[in-house]
Amino acid sequence: MNNTYRQPALADMPLFTKDERDAISRVALQYPMRVTSYYLGLIRAPGDPIYRQCIPSEEELNDDSGQTDPLREEEHSPVPRLHHRYPDRVLLLVTNNCAMYCRFCTRKRNISDRTTTITDDEIARVVEYLNRHEEVHDVLISGGDPLTLPVNRLEEIIRAVRTVPHIDIVRIGTRIPCVDPGRIDAALCNMLKKYHPLYVNVQFNSPAEITFESQRACAMLADAGIQLGNQSVLLRGVNDSSEVMRELVRKLLAMRVKPYYLFIPDMVKGTGHFRTSLETGYEIIRSIQGWMSGMATPQLVIDLENGGGKVPLSPDYVTGHDDGLYSFRNFENRLYEYADFRACHHQR
Ligand SMILES: *Cc1c(COP(=O)(O)O)cnc(C)c1O
Ligand code: SF4
């Protein structure tokens, strides 16, 4: 095991009382805890957005809502570790290991099962599957966190995927630039840039996560020619306000990361205390769209239960249409009209 990460010694943490430590340990028995010392150092007060994301809460044990595998990921898996849910792209889960176990994680059920990282045999089966499926053009490498793998192991995986001629792009989903930014180094960046076109989707949920260190990590990846996108999760008590999300997307763009998705949290058992209303999500999008750079607006999405897949939730700017006459509400809530001559019968 890599020893960059350490399980924090709870007794060392002045942040917690003995009762709090006992509660944390109780929850961690069911849902393991792990946090980097870097991320722990970003906590400013108990219950703040950083704290909520990494410190176990008793609310996790008291949650009767949700399922352990709401996305039915286990059912769209033609070969181990590969999920083929959408026509032209696949999700490849190369490890169950993460630098930090986010308390709201969708894969709470299998994260931290450290025995399982992808084997040579599994890589061979994945490549064989991809070769047979010429409709697949995009391989999204995720986990767990792929950047917890040693650089040479990650390279073996990417190189194997790149032997398949019809794969256009490789994407990596990772939280490392946010939770352990020191791990983004020249060796990693020099390896990654050999496999362009390569996209990296990071996950920042709070402006408090954007630090000198995480800015440096993203700059190194961007300087290696990697397109960076951000996938946030909408989390109660972390980023469920327009003010916070506006600050976050502005800081992301300033460090060359394009806000990509804002996820409604999945219906995962043990994460109910993080859920907000969908209306909060719409409100946040409306407070960005038009008010800030067009680059700043993420797509609000919900990953439907029972394997329905991702569906965009877009605030409606069309207020109605009648015989080719469309009415709109703009970002300032003013009304406008547009005559669609191709659809408008009386105009012919
Ligand atoms: C999210 C996801 C993808 C990638 O989706 P994009 O919308 O293209 O980012 C691919 N496969 C699975 C199973 C996914 O859950
Ligand atoms: S880094 Fe991603 S996969 Fe790992 S615990 Fe956090 S949300 Fe889950």
Coordinates of N, CA and C in Angstrom, one line a residue, residues 30-204:
Q30 N -19.1 1.1 9.9 CA -20.0 0.7 8.8 C -19.5 1.4 7.4
Y31 N -19.1 2.6 7.5 CA -18.7 3.3 6.3 C -17.3 3.9 6.5
P32 N -16.3 3.3 6.0 CA -14.9 3.6 6.4 C -14.6 5.1 6.2
M33 N -13.6 5.5 7.0 CA -13.2 6.9 6.9 C -11.8 7.0 6.4
R34 N -11.6 8.0 5.5 CA -10.2 8.3 5.1 C -10.2 9.7 4.7
V35 N -9.1 10.4 5.1 CA -9.0 11.8 4.7 C -7.5 12.1 4.6
T36 N -7.1 12.9 3.7 CA -5.6 13.3 3.6 C -5.4 14.4 4.7
S37 N -4.1 14.4 5.1 CA -3.8 15.5 6.1 C -4.0 16.9 5.5
Y38 N -3.7 16.9 4.1 CA -3.9 18.2 3.4 C -5.4 18.7 3.5
Y39 N -6.3 17.7 3.2 CA -7.7 18.1 3.2 C -8.2 18.4 4.6
L40 N -7.8 17.6 5.6 CA -8.1 17.9 7.0 C -7.7 19.3 7.4
G41 N -6.6 19.7 6.9 CA -6.1 21.0 7.2 C -6.9 22.2 6.7
L42 N -7.8 21.9 5.8 CA -8.7 22.9 5.2 C -9.9 23.2 6.1
I43 N -10.1 22.3 7.1 CA -11.3 22.5 8.0 C -11.1 23.8 8.8
R44 N -12.0 24.7 8.8 CA -11.9 25.9 9.6 C -12.8 25.8 10.9
A45 N -13.9 25.1 10.8 CA -14.8 24.9 11.9 C -15.6 23.7 11.8
P46 N -16.0 23.0 12.9 CA -16.8 21.8 12.8 C -18.0 22.1 12.0
G47 N -18.4 21.2 11.1 CA -19.6 21.4 10.3 C -19.4 22.2 9.1
D48 N -18.2 22.8 8.9 CA -18.1 23.6 7.7 C -18.1 22.7 6.4
P49 N -18.1 23.3 5.2 CA -18.2 22.5 4.0 C -17.1 21.5 3.8
I50 N -15.9 21.7 4.3 CA -14.9 20.7 4.2 C -15.1 19.6 5.2
Y51 N -15.5 20.0 6.4 CA -15.8 19.0 7.5 C -16.9 18.0 7.0
R52 N -18.0 18.6 6.5 CA -19.1 17.8 6.1 C -18.7 16.8 5.0
Q53 N -17.8 17.1 4.2 CA -17.5 16.2 3.1 C -16.6 15.0 3.5
C54 N -15.8 15.2 4.6 CA -14.9 14.2 5.0 C -15.0 13.5 6.3
I55 N -15.8 14.2 7.3 CA -15.9 13.6 8.6 C -17.2 12.8 8.7
P56 N -17.1 11.5 9.2 CA -18.3 10.7 9.3 C -19.4 11.4 10.2
S57 N -20.6 11.3 9.9 CA -21.7 11.9 10.6 C -22.7 10.8 11.0
E58 N -23.2 10.9 12.2 CA -24.2 9.8 12.7 C -25.4 9.8 11.8
E59 N -25.7 10.9 11.1 CA -26.8 10.9 10.1 C -26.7 9.8 9.1
E60 N -25.4 9.4 8.8 CA -25.2 8.3 7.8 C -25.9 7.0 8.2
L61 N -25.9 6.8 9.6 CA -26.4 5.5 10.1 C -27.9 5.6 10.2
N62 N -28.5 6.8 10.3 CA -29.9 7.0 10.5 C -30.7 7.2 9.2
D63 N -30.1 6.9 8.1 CA -30.7 7.2 6.8 C -31.5 5.9 6.3
D64 N -32.8 6.1 6.3 CA -33.6 4.9 5.8 C -33.9 5.1 4.3
S65 N -33.5 6.2 3.7 CA -33.8 6.4 2.3 C -32.7 5.8 1.4
G66 N -33.0 5.6 0.1 CA -31.9 5.2 -0.8 C -31.6 3.7 -0.8
Q67 N -30.8 3.4 -1.8 CA -30.4 2.0 -2.0 C -28.8 1.9 -2.0
T68 N -28.3 0.7 -2.0 CA -26.8 0.7 -2.0 C -26.3 0.8 -3.4
D69 N -27.0 0.4 -4.4 CA -26.6 0.5 -5.8 C -27.7 1.1 -6.7
P70 N -28.1 2.4 -6.4 CA -29.3 2.9 -7.1 C -29.1 3.0 -8.6
L71 N -27.9 3.1 -9.1 CA -27.7 3.3 -10.5 C -27.7 1.9 -11.3
R72 N -27.8 0.8 -10.5 CA -27.7 -0.5 -11.1 C -26.5 -0.7 -11.9
E73 N -25.4 -0.2 -11.4 CA -24.1 -0.3 -12.1 C -23.8 -1.7 -12.4
E74 N -24.1 -2.6 -11.4 CA -23.7 -4.0 -11.5 C -24.4 -4.6 -12.7
E75 N -25.5 -4.0 -13.2 CA -26.3 -4.7 -14.3 C -25.8 -4.3 -15.7
H76 N -25.0 -3.3 -15.9 CA -24.6 -2.9 -17.2 C -23.1 -3.2 -17.4
S77 N -22.7 -4.3 -16.8 CA -21.3 -4.7 -16.8 C -21.0 -5.9 -17.7
P78 N -20.7 -5.7 -19.0 CA -20.5 -6.9 -19.8 C -19.2 -7.7 -19.5
V79 N -18.2 -7.0 -19.0 CA -17.0 -7.7 -18.5 C -16.6 -7.0 -17.2
P80 N -15.9 -7.7 -16.3 CA -15.7 -7.0 -15.0 C -15.0 -5.7 -15.1
R81 N -15.5 -4.7 -14.3 CA -15.0 -3.3 -14.2 C -15.4 -2.4 -15.3
L82 N -16.1 -2.9 -16.4 CA -16.5 -2.1 -17.5 C -18.0 -1.9 -17.5
H83 N -18.5 -0.7 -17.6 CA -19.9 -0.4 -17.6 C -20.2 0.3 -18.9
H84 N -21.1 -0.4 -19.7 CA -21.5 0.1 -21.0 C -23.0 0.4 -21.0
R85 N -23.3 1.7 -20.6 CA -24.7 2.1 -20.4 C -25.1 3.0 -21.5
Y86 N -24.2 3.7 -22.1 CA -24.5 4.6 -23.2 C -23.9 4.1 -24.5
P87 N -24.5 4.5 -25.7 CA -24.1 3.9 -26.9 C -22.6 4.0 -27.3
D88 N -22.0 5.2 -27.1 CA -20.7 5.4 -27.7 C -19.6 5.5 -26.6
R89 N -19.9 5.3 -25.4 CA -18.8 5.5 -24.4 C -19.0 4.5 -23.2
V90 N -17.9 4.2 -22.6 CA -17.9 3.2 -21.5 C -17.2 3.8 -20.3
L91 N -17.6 3.3 -19.1 CA -17.0 3.7 -17.9 C -16.1 2.5 -17.4
L92 N -14.9 2.8 -17.1 CA -14.0 1.7 -16.6 C -13.5 2.0 -15.2
L93 N -13.9 1.1 -14.3 CA -13.6 1.4 -12.9 C -12.3 0.6 -12.6
V94 N -11.2 1.3 -12.5 CA -9.9 0.6 -12.4 C -9.4 0.3 -11.0
T95 N -10.0 1.0 -10.0 CA -9.6 0.7 -8.6 C -10.8 1.1 -7.7
N96 N -10.9 0.6 -6.5 CA -11.8 1.0 -5.6 C -11.2 1.9 -4.5
N97 N -10.0 2.2 -4.7 CA -9.2 3.0 -3.7 C -9.4 4.5 -4.0
C98 N -9.5 5.3 -3.0 CA -9.5 6.8 -3.1 C -8.6 7.4 -2.1
A99 N -8.2 8.6 -2.3 CA -7.3 9.3 -1.3 C -8.1 9.7 -0.1
M100 N -9.4 10.0 -0.4 CA -10.3 10.3 0.7 C -11.7 9.7 0.4
Y101 N -12.4 9.3 1.4 CA -13.7 8.7 1.2 C -14.7 9.8 1.5
C102 N -15.3 10.3 0.4 CA -16.3 11.4 0.5 C -17.5 10.8 1.1
R103 N -18.1 11.5 2.1 CA -19.2 11.0 2.9 C -20.4 10.8 2.0
F104 N -20.5 11.5 0.9 CA -21.7 11.5 0.0 C -21.5 10.5 -1.1
C105 N -20.5 9.7 -1.1 CA -20.1 9.0 -2.3 C -21.2 8.0 -2.8
T106 N -21.4 8.0 -4.1 CA -22.4 7.1 -4.7 C -21.9 5.6 -4.6
R107 N -20.6 5.4 -4.6 CA -20.1 4.0 -4.5 C -19.7 3.7 -3.1
K108 N -20.4 4.2 -2.1 CA -20.2 3.9 -0.7 C -20.1 2.4 -0.5
R109 N -20.8 1.7 -1.3 CA -20.9 0.2 -1.1 C -19.5 -0.5 -1.3
N110 N -18.7 0.0 -2.3 CA -17.5 -0.7 -2.6 C -16.2 0.1 -2.5
I111 N -16.3 1.4 -2.2 CA -15.1 2.2 -2.0 C -14.4 1.7 -0.9
S112 N -13.1 1.7 -0.9 CA -12.2 1.3 0.1 C -11.9 -0.2 0.2
D113 N -12.6 -1.0 -0.7 CA -12.3 -2.4 -0.8 C -10.9 -2.5 -1.5
R114 N -9.9 -2.4 -0.7 CA -8.5 -2.1 -1.3 C -7.9 -3.3 -2.0
T115 N -8.5 -4.4 -1.8 CA -7.9 -5.6 -2.5 C -8.1 -5.5 -4.0
T116 N -9.1 -4.7 -4.4 CA -9.4 -4.7 -5.8 C -9.0 -3.5 -6.6
T117 N -7.9 -3.7 -7.4 CA -7.5 -2.8 -8.5 C -7.5 -3.8 -9.7
I118 N -7.6 -3.2 -10.8 CA -7.7 -4.0 -12.1 C -6.5 -4.8 -12.3
T119 N -6.7 -6.1 -12.7 CA -5.6 -7.0 -12.9 C -5.3 -7.0 -14.4
D120 N -4.1 -7.6 -14.8 CA -3.7 -7.7 -16.2 C -4.8 -8.5 -17.0
D121 N -5.3 -9.5 -16.4 CA -6.3 -10.3 -17.1 C -7.5 -9.5 -17.4
E122 N -7.9 -8.7 -16.4 CA -9.1 -7.9 -16.6 C -8.9 -6.8 -17.7
I123 N -7.7 -6.2 -17.7 CA -7.4 -5.3 -18.7 C -7.5 -5.9 -20.1
A124 N -7.0 -7.1 -20.2 CA -7.0 -7.9 -21.5 C -8.5 -8.1 -21.9
R125 N -9.3 -8.4 -21.0 CA -10.7 -8.7 -21.3 C -11.4 -7.4 -21.7
V126 N -11.1 -6.3 -21.1 CA -11.6 -5.0 -21.4 C -11.2 -4.6 -22.9
V127 N -9.9 -4.8 -23.2 CA -9.4 -4.4 -24.5 C -10.1 -5.3 -25.6
E128 N -10.3 -6.5 -25.2 CA -10.9 -7.5 -26.2 C -12.4 -7.0 -26.4
Y129 N -13.1 -6.6 -25.4 CA -14.4 -6.1 -25.5 C -14.5 -4.8 -26.4
L130 N -13.6 -3.9 -26.1 CA -13.5 -2.7 -26.8 C -13.3 -2.9 -28.3
N131 N -12.3 -3.8 -28.6 CA -12.0 -4.2 -30.0 C -13.3 -4.7 -30.7
R132 N -14.1 -5.4 -30.0 CA -15.3 -5.9 -30.6 C -16.4 -4.9 -30.8
H133 N -16.3 -3.8 -30.0 CA -17.4 -2.8 -30.0 C -16.9 -1.5 -30.7
E134 N -17.1 -1.4 -32.0 CA -16.5 -0.3 -32.8 C -17.3 1.0 -32.6
E135 N -18.5 0.8 -31.9 CA -19.3 2.0 -31.6 C -18.8 2.8 -30.5
V136 N -17.9 2.3 -29.7 CA -17.3 2.9 -28.5 C -16.2 3.8 -28.9
H137 N -16.3 5.1 -28.6 CA -15.2 6.1 -29.0 C -14.6 6.8 -27.8
D138 N -15.1 6.5 -26.6 CA -14.8 7.3 -25.5 C -14.7 6.4 -24.2
V139 N -13.5 6.4 -23.6 CA -13.4 5.5 -22.4 C -13.1 6.4 -21.2
L140 N -14.0 6.3 -20.3 CA -13.9 7.1 -19.1 C -13.3 6.3 -18.0
I141 N -12.1 6.6 -17.6 CA -11.4 5.8 -16.5 C -11.7 6.5 -15.2
S142 N -12.4 5.6 -14.3 CA -12.8 6.2 -13.0 C -12.6 5.1 -12.0
G143 N -13.3 5.2 -10.9 CA -13.1 4.3 -9.8 C -14.1 4.4 -8.7
G144 N -13.7 4.5 -7.5 CA -12.4 4.9 -6.9 C -11.7 6.0 -7.7
D145 N -10.5 6.2 -7.4 CA -9.7 7.3 -8.0 C -8.5 6.7 -8.7
P146 N -8.6 6.8 -10.1 CA -7.5 6.3 -10.9 C -6.1 6.9 -10.6
L147 N -6.1 8.1 -10.1 CA -4.8 8.7 -9.8 C -4.2 8.3 -8.5
T148 N -4.9 7.4 -7.8 CA -4.2 6.7 -6.6 C -3.3 5.6 -7.1
L149 N -3.4 5.2 -8.4 CA -2.6 4.1 -8.9 C -1.2 4.6 -9.1
P150 N -0.2 3.8 -9.0 CA 1.2 4.2 -9.4 C 1.2 4.6 -10.9
V151 N 2.0 5.6 -11.2 CA 2.0 6.2 -12.5 C 2.2 5.1 -13.6
N152 N 3.1 4.2 -13.4 CA 3.4 3.2 -14.4 C 2.2 2.2 -14.6
R153 N 1.5 2.0 -13.5 CA 0.3 1.1 -13.7 C -0.8 1.8 -14.4
L154 N -1.0 3.1 -14.1 CA -2.0 3.9 -14.9 C -1.6 3.9 -16.3
E155 N -0.3 4.1 -16.6 CA 0.1 4.2 -18.0 C -0.2 2.8 -18.7
E156 N 0.0 1.7 -18.0 CA -0.3 0.4 -18.7 C -1.7 0.3 -19.1
I157 N -2.6 0.9 -18.2 CA -4.0 0.8 -18.5 C -4.4 1.7 -19.7
I158 N -3.9 3.0 -19.7 CA -4.2 3.9 -20.8 C -3.6 3.4 -22.1
R159 N -2.4 2.9 -22.0 CA -1.7 2.4 -23.2 C -2.5 1.3 -23.8
A160 N -3.0 0.4 -23.0 CA -3.9 -0.7 -23.5 C -5.1 -0.2 -24.2
V161 N -5.8 0.8 -23.6 CA -7.0 1.3 -24.2 C -6.7 2.0 -25.5
R162 N -5.5 2.6 -25.6 CA -5.1 3.4 -26.8 C -4.7 2.4 -27.9
T163 N -4.6 1.1 -27.6 CA -4.3 0.2 -28.8 C -5.6 -0.1 -29.6
V164 N -6.7 0.4 -29.1 CA -8.0 0.1 -29.8 C -8.2 1.3 -30.8
P165 N -8.2 1.0 -32.1 CA -8.1 2.1 -33.0 C -9.3 3.1 -33.0
H166 N -10.5 2.6 -32.7 CA -11.7 3.5 -32.8 C -11.9 4.2 -31.5
I167 N -11.1 4.1 -30.5 CA -11.2 5.0 -29.3 C -10.6 6.4 -29.6
D168 N -11.5 7.4 -29.6 CA -11.0 8.7 -29.9 C -10.5 9.4 -28.7
I169 N -11.2 9.4 -27.6 CA -10.8 10.1 -26.4 C -10.8 9.2 -25.2
V170 N -9.8 9.6 -24.3 CA -9.8 9.0 -23.0 C -10.0 10.0 -22.0
R171 N -10.9 9.7 -21.0 CA -11.2 10.7 -19.9 C -10.8 10.0 -18.6
I172 N -10.3 10.8 -17.7 CA -10.0 10.3 -16.3 C -10.9 11.2 -15.3
G173 N -11.6 10.5 -14.5 CA -12.3 11.2 -13.4 C -11.5 11.0 -12.1
T174 N -11.2 12.2 -11.4 CA -10.4 12.1 -10.3 C -10.7 13.2 -9.3
R175 N -10.5 12.9 -8.0 CA -10.6 14.0 -7.0 C -9.2 14.4 -6.5
I176 N -8.2 13.8 -7.0 CA -6.8 14.1 -6.4 C -6.4 15.5 -6.4
P177 N -6.7 16.3 -7.5 CA -6.3 17.7 -7.5 C -6.9 18.5 -6.4
C178 N -8.1 18.0 -5.9 CA -8.8 18.7 -4.8 C -8.4 18.2 -3.5
V179 N -8.2 16.9 -3.3 CA -8.0 16.3 -2.0 C -6.5 16.0 -1.6
D180 N -5.7 15.8 -2.7 CA -4.3 15.5 -2.4 C -3.4 16.1 -3.6
P181 N -3.5 17.4 -3.7 CA -2.9 18.1 -4.9 C -1.4 17.9 -5.1
G182 N -0.7 17.6 -4.0 CA 0.7 17.4 -4.1 C 1.1 16.2 -4.9
R183 N 0.1 15.3 -5.2 CA 0.3 14.1 -5.9 C 0.4 14.4 -7.4
I184 N -0.1 15.6 -7.9 CA 0.0 15.9 -9.3 C 1.4 16.4 -9.5
D185 N 2.3 15.6 -10.2 CA 3.7 16.0 -10.4 C 4.1 15.9 -11.8
A186 N 5.3 16.2 -12.1 CA 5.8 16.2 -13.5 C 5.8 14.8 -14.1
A187 N 6.1 13.8 -13.2 CA 6.1 12.4 -13.8 C 4.7 12.0 -14.3
L188 N 3.7 12.4 -13.5 CA 2.3 12.1 -13.9 C 2.0 12.8 -15.2
C189 N 2.2 14.1 -15.2 CA 1.8 15.0 -16.3 C 2.5 14.6 -17.6
N190 N 3.8 14.2 -17.5 CA 4.6 13.8 -18.7 C 4.1 12.5 -19.2
M191 N 3.6 11.6 -18.3 CA 3.1 10.4 -18.8 C 1.7 10.7 -19.5
L192 N 0.8 11.4 -18.8 CA -0.5 11.6 -19.4 C -0.4 12.3 -20.8
K193 N 0.5 13.2 -20.9 CA 0.4 14.0 -22.2 C 0.9 13.2 -23.4
K194 N 1.4 12.0 -23.2 CA 1.7 11.1 -24.3 C 0.4 10.5 -24.9
Y195 N -0.7 10.6 -24.2 CA -1.9 9.9 -24.7 C -3.1 10.8 -25.1
H196 N -2.8 12.0 -25.6 CA -3.8 12.9 -26.0 C -4.6 12.3 -27.2
P197 N -5.8 12.7 -27.5 CA -6.6 13.6 -26.7 C -7.1 13.0 -25.4
L198 N -6.7 13.7 -24.3 CA -7.0 13.2 -22.9 C -7.8 14.4 -22.2
Y199 N -8.8 14.0 -21.5 CA -9.6 14.9 -20.7 C -9.5 14.5 -19.3
V200 N -9.5 15.4 -18.4 CA -9.5 15.0 -16.9 C -10.7 15.8 -16.3
N201 N -11.6 15.1 -15.7 CA -12.7 15.7 -14.9 C -12.3 15.6 -13.4
V202 N -12.3 16.8 -12.8 CA -12.0 16.8 -11.4 C -13.2 17.1 -10.6
Q203 N -13.2 17.1 -9.3 CA -14.4 17.4 -8.5 C -14.0 18.3 -7.4
F204 N -14.5 19.6 -7.6 CA -14.4 20.6 -6.5 C -15.9 20.9 -6.2

